[in-house]
mmCIF file of C-alpha atoms in Angstrom:
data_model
loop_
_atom_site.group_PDB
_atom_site.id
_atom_site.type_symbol
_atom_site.label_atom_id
_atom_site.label_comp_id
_atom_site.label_asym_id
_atom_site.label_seq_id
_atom_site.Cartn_x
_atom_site.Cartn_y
_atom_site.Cartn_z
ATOM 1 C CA UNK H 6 -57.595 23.798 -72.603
ATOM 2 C CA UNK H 7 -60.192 26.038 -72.684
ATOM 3 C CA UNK H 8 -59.810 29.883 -72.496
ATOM 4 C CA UNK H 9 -61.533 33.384 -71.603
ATOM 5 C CA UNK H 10 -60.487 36.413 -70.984
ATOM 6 C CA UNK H 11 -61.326 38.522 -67.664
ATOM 7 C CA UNK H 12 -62.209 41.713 -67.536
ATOM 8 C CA UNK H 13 -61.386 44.420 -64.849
ATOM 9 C CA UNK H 14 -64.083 45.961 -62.558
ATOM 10 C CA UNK H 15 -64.763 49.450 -64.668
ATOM 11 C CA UNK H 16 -64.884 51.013 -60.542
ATOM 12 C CA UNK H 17 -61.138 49.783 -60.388
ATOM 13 C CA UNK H 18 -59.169 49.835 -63.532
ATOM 14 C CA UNK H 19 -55.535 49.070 -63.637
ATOM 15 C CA UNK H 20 -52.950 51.709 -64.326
ATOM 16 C CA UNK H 21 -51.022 49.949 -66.837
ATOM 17 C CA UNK H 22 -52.369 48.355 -70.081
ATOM 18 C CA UNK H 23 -53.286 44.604 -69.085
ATOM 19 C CA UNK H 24 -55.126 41.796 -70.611
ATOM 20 C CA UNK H 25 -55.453 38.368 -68.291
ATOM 21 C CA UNK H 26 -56.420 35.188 -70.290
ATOM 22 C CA UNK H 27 -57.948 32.128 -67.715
ATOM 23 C CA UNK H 28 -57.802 28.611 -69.468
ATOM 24 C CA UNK H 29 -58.536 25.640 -67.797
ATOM 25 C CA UNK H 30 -58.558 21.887 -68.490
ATOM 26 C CA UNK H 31 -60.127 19.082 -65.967
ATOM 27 C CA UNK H 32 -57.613 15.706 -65.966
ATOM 28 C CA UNK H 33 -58.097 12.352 -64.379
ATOM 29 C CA UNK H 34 -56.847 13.919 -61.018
ATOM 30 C CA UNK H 35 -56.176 17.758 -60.869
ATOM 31 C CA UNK H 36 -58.028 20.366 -62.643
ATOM 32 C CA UNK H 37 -55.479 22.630 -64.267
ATOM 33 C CA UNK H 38 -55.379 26.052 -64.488
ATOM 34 C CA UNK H 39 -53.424 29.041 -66.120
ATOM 35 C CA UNK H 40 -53.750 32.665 -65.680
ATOM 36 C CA UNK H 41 -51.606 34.581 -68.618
ATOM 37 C CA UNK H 42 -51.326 38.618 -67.744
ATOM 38 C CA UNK H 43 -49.776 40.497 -70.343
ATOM 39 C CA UNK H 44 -49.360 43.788 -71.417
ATOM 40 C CA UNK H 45 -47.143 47.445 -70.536
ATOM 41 C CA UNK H 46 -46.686 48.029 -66.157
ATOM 42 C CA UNK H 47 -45.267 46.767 -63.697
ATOM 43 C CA UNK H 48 -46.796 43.793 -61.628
ATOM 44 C CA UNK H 49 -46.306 43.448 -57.582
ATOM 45 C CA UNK H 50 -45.741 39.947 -56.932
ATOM 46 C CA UNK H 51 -45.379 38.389 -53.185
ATOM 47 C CA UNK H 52 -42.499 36.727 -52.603
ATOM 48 C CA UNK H 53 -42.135 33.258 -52.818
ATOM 49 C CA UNK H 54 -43.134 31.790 -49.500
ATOM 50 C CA UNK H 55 -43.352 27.867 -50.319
ATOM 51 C CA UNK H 56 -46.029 25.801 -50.691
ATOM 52 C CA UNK H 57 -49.016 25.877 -47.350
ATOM 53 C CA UNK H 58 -52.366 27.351 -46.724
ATOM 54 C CA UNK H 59 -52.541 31.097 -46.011
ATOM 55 C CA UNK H 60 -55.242 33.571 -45.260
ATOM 56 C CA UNK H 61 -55.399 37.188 -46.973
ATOM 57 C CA UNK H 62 -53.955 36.353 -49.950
ATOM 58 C CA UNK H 63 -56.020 38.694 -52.013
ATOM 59 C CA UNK H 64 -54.734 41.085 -50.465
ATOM 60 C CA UNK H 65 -51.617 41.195 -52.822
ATOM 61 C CA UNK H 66 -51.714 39.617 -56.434
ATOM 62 C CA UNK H 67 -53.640 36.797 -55.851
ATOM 63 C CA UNK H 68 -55.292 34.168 -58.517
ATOM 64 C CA UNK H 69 -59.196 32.886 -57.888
ATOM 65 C CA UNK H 70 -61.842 30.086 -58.448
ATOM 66 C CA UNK H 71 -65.317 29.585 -57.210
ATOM 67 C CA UNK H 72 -67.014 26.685 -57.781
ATOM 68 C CA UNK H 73 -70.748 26.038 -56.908
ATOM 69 C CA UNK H 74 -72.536 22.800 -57.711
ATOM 70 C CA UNK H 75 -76.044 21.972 -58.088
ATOM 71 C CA UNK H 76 -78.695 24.777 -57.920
ATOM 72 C CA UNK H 77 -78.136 25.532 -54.195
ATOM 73 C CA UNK H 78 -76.352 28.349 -52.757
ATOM 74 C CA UNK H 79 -72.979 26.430 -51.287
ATOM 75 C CA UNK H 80 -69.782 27.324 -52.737
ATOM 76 C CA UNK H 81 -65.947 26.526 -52.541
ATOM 77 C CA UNK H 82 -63.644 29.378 -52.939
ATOM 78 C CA UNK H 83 -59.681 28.446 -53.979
ATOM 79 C CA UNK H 84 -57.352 31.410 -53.780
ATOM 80 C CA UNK H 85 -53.754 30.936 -55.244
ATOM 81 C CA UNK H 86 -50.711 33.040 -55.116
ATOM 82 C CA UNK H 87 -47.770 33.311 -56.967
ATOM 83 C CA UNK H 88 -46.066 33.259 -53.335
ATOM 84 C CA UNK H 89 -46.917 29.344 -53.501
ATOM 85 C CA UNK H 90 -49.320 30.211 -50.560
ATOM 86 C CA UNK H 91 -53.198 28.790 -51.577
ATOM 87 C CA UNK H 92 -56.742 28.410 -49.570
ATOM 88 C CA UNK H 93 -59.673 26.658 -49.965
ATOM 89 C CA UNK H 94 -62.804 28.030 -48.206
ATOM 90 C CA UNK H 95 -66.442 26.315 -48.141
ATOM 91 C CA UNK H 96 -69.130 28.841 -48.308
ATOM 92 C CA UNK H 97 -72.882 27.704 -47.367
ATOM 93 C CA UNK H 98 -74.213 31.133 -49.134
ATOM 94 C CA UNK H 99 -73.600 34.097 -50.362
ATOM 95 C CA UNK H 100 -70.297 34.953 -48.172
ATOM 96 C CA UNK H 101 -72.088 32.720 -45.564
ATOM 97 C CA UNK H 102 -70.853 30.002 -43.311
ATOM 98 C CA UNK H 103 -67.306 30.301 -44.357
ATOM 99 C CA UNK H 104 -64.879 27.596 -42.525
ATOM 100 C CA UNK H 105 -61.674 25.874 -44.263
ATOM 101 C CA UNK H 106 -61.950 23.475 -47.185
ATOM 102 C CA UNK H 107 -60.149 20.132 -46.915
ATOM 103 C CA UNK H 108 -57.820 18.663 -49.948
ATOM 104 C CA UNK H 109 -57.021 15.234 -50.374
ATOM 105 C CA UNK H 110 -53.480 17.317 -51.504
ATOM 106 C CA UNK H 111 -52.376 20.838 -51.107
ATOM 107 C CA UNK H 112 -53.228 22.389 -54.891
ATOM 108 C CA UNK H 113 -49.463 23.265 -56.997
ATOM 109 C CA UNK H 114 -48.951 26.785 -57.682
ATOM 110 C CA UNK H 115 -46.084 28.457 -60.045
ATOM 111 C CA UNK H 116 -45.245 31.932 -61.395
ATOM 112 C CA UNK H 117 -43.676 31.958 -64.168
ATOM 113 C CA UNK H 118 -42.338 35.716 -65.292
ATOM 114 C CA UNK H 119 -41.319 36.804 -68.833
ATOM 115 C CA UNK H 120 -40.892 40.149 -70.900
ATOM 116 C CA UNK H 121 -44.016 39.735 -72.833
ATOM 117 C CA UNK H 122 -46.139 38.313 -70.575
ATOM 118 C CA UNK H 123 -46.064 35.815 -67.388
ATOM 119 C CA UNK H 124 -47.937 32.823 -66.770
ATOM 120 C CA UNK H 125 -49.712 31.713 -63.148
ATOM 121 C CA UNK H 126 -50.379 27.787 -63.470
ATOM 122 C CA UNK H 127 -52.029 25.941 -60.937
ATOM 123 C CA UNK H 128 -53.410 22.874 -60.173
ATOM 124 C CA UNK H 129 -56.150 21.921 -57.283
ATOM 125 C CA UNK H 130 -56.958 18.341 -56.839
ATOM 126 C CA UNK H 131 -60.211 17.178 -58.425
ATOM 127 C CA UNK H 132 -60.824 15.270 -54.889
ATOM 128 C CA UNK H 133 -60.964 18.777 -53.383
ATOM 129 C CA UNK H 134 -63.467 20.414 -55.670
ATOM 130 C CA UNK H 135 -66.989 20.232 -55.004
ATOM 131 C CA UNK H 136 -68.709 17.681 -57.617
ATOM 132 C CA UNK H 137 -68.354 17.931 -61.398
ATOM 133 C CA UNK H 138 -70.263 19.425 -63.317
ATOM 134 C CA UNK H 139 -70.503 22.827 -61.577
ATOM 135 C CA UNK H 140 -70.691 26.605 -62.475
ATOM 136 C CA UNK H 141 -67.573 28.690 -61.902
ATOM 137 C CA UNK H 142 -66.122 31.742 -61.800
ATOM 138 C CA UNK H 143 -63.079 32.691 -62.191
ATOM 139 C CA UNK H 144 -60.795 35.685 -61.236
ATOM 140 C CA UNK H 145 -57.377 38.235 -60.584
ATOM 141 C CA UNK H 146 -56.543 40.430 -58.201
ATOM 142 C CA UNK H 147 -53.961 42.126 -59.742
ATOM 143 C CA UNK H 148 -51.590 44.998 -57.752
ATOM 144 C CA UNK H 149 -48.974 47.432 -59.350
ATOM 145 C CA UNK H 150 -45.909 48.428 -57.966
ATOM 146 C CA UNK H 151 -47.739 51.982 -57.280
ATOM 147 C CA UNK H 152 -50.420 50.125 -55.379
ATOM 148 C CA UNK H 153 -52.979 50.378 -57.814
ATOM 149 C CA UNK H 154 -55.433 47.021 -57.633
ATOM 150 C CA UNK H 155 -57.686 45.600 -59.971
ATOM 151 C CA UNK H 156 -60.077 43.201 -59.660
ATOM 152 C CA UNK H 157 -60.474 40.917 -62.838
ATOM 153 C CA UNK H 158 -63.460 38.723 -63.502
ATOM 154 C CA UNK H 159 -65.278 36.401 -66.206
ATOM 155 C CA UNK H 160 -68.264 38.705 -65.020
ATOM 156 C CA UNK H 161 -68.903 41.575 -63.224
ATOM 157 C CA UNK H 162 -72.555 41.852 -61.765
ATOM 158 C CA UNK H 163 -72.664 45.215 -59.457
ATOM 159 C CA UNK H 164 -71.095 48.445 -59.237
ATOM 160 C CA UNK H 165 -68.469 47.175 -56.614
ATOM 161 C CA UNK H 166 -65.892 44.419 -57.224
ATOM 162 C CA UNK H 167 -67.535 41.029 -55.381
ATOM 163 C CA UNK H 168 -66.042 37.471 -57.332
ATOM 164 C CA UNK H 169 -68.595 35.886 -54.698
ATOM 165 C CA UNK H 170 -71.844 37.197 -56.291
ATOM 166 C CA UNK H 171 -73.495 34.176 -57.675
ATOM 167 C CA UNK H 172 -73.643 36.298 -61.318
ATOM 168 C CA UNK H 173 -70.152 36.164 -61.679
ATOM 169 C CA UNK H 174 -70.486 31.801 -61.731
ATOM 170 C CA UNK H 175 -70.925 31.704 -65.274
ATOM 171 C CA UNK H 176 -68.640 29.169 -66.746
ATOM 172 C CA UNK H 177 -69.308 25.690 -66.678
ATOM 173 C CA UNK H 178 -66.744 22.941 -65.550
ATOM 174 C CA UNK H 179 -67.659 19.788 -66.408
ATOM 175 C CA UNK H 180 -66.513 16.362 -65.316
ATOM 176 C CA UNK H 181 -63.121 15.336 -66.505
ATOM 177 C CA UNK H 182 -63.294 12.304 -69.270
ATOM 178 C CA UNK H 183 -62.218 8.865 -68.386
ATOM 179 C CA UNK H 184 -59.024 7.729 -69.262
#
């Protein structure tokens, strides 16, 4: 898998002492990711809800990809909760256009809590991503139990927390290898 770290948005820092780690790895059907937060505070996590689509989530402690192929301005946004709850929006600009994204498969999402860290996997169906290669960006919402949120990125490109900025795209994701 490949890893980064994210950084919080210096206009919204986090009151405890995190770090989040993204890795990801493209397979011969899902693309796999992992969001690892660790460090001294006390998360806010929704409650599991089960697996189905869901508006708001980042709202709460919420887990993010956008994905934009080719050199024009569409976009797919995934966001994933550790309530099970996911969406998929298709963008046809800069927080243009929006309207639902269809899966082949509703993506898998797990929380996975320990004392030194926890661990957010999830997996989205490649037939539901927009095509391989593509630039992406990925992010965290992340809320403490005193309400603080912060807003963690690969990238942060203005003085205000916005994962759909076009700057913050700046990983690549390339097309999974054949079996």
């Amino acid at each position: 898998m490949q890893q980064m770290d994210l950084t919080p948005h210096p206009a919204n820092p986090p009151a405890g002492d995190w770090q989040v780690r993204f890795s990801w790895q493209p397979t011969e059907h899902w693309l796999t990711l992992r969001w690892r937060v660790s460090g001294v505070g006390a998360l806010a996590i929704p409650p599991l809800a089960g697996r189905g689509r869901a508006d708001g989530l980042w709202e709460a402690t919420c887990f993010e990809l956008f994905v934009q192929h080719g050199e024009g301005p569409a976009y797919a946004e995934f966001n994933l909760s550790p309530s099970e709850r996911w969406a998929g929006y298709d963008f046809t600009g800069y927080r243009a256009g929006m309207r639902q994204r269809k899966l082949p498969r509703a993506p898998v999402c797990s929380w996975r809590a320990g004392s030194a860290f926890s661990l957010f996997d999830a997996a989205i169906p490649l037939g539901g991503l927009p095509e391989l290669p593509a630039a992406f960006g990925a992010s965290a919402v992340i809320e403490e139990t005193d309400g603080t949120k912060s807003y963690w990125a690969l990238t942060h490109a203005s003085d205000k927390p916005d994962f759909h900025d076009p700057a913050c795209f700046t990983a690549r994701l390339a097309a999974p290898l054949p079996p």
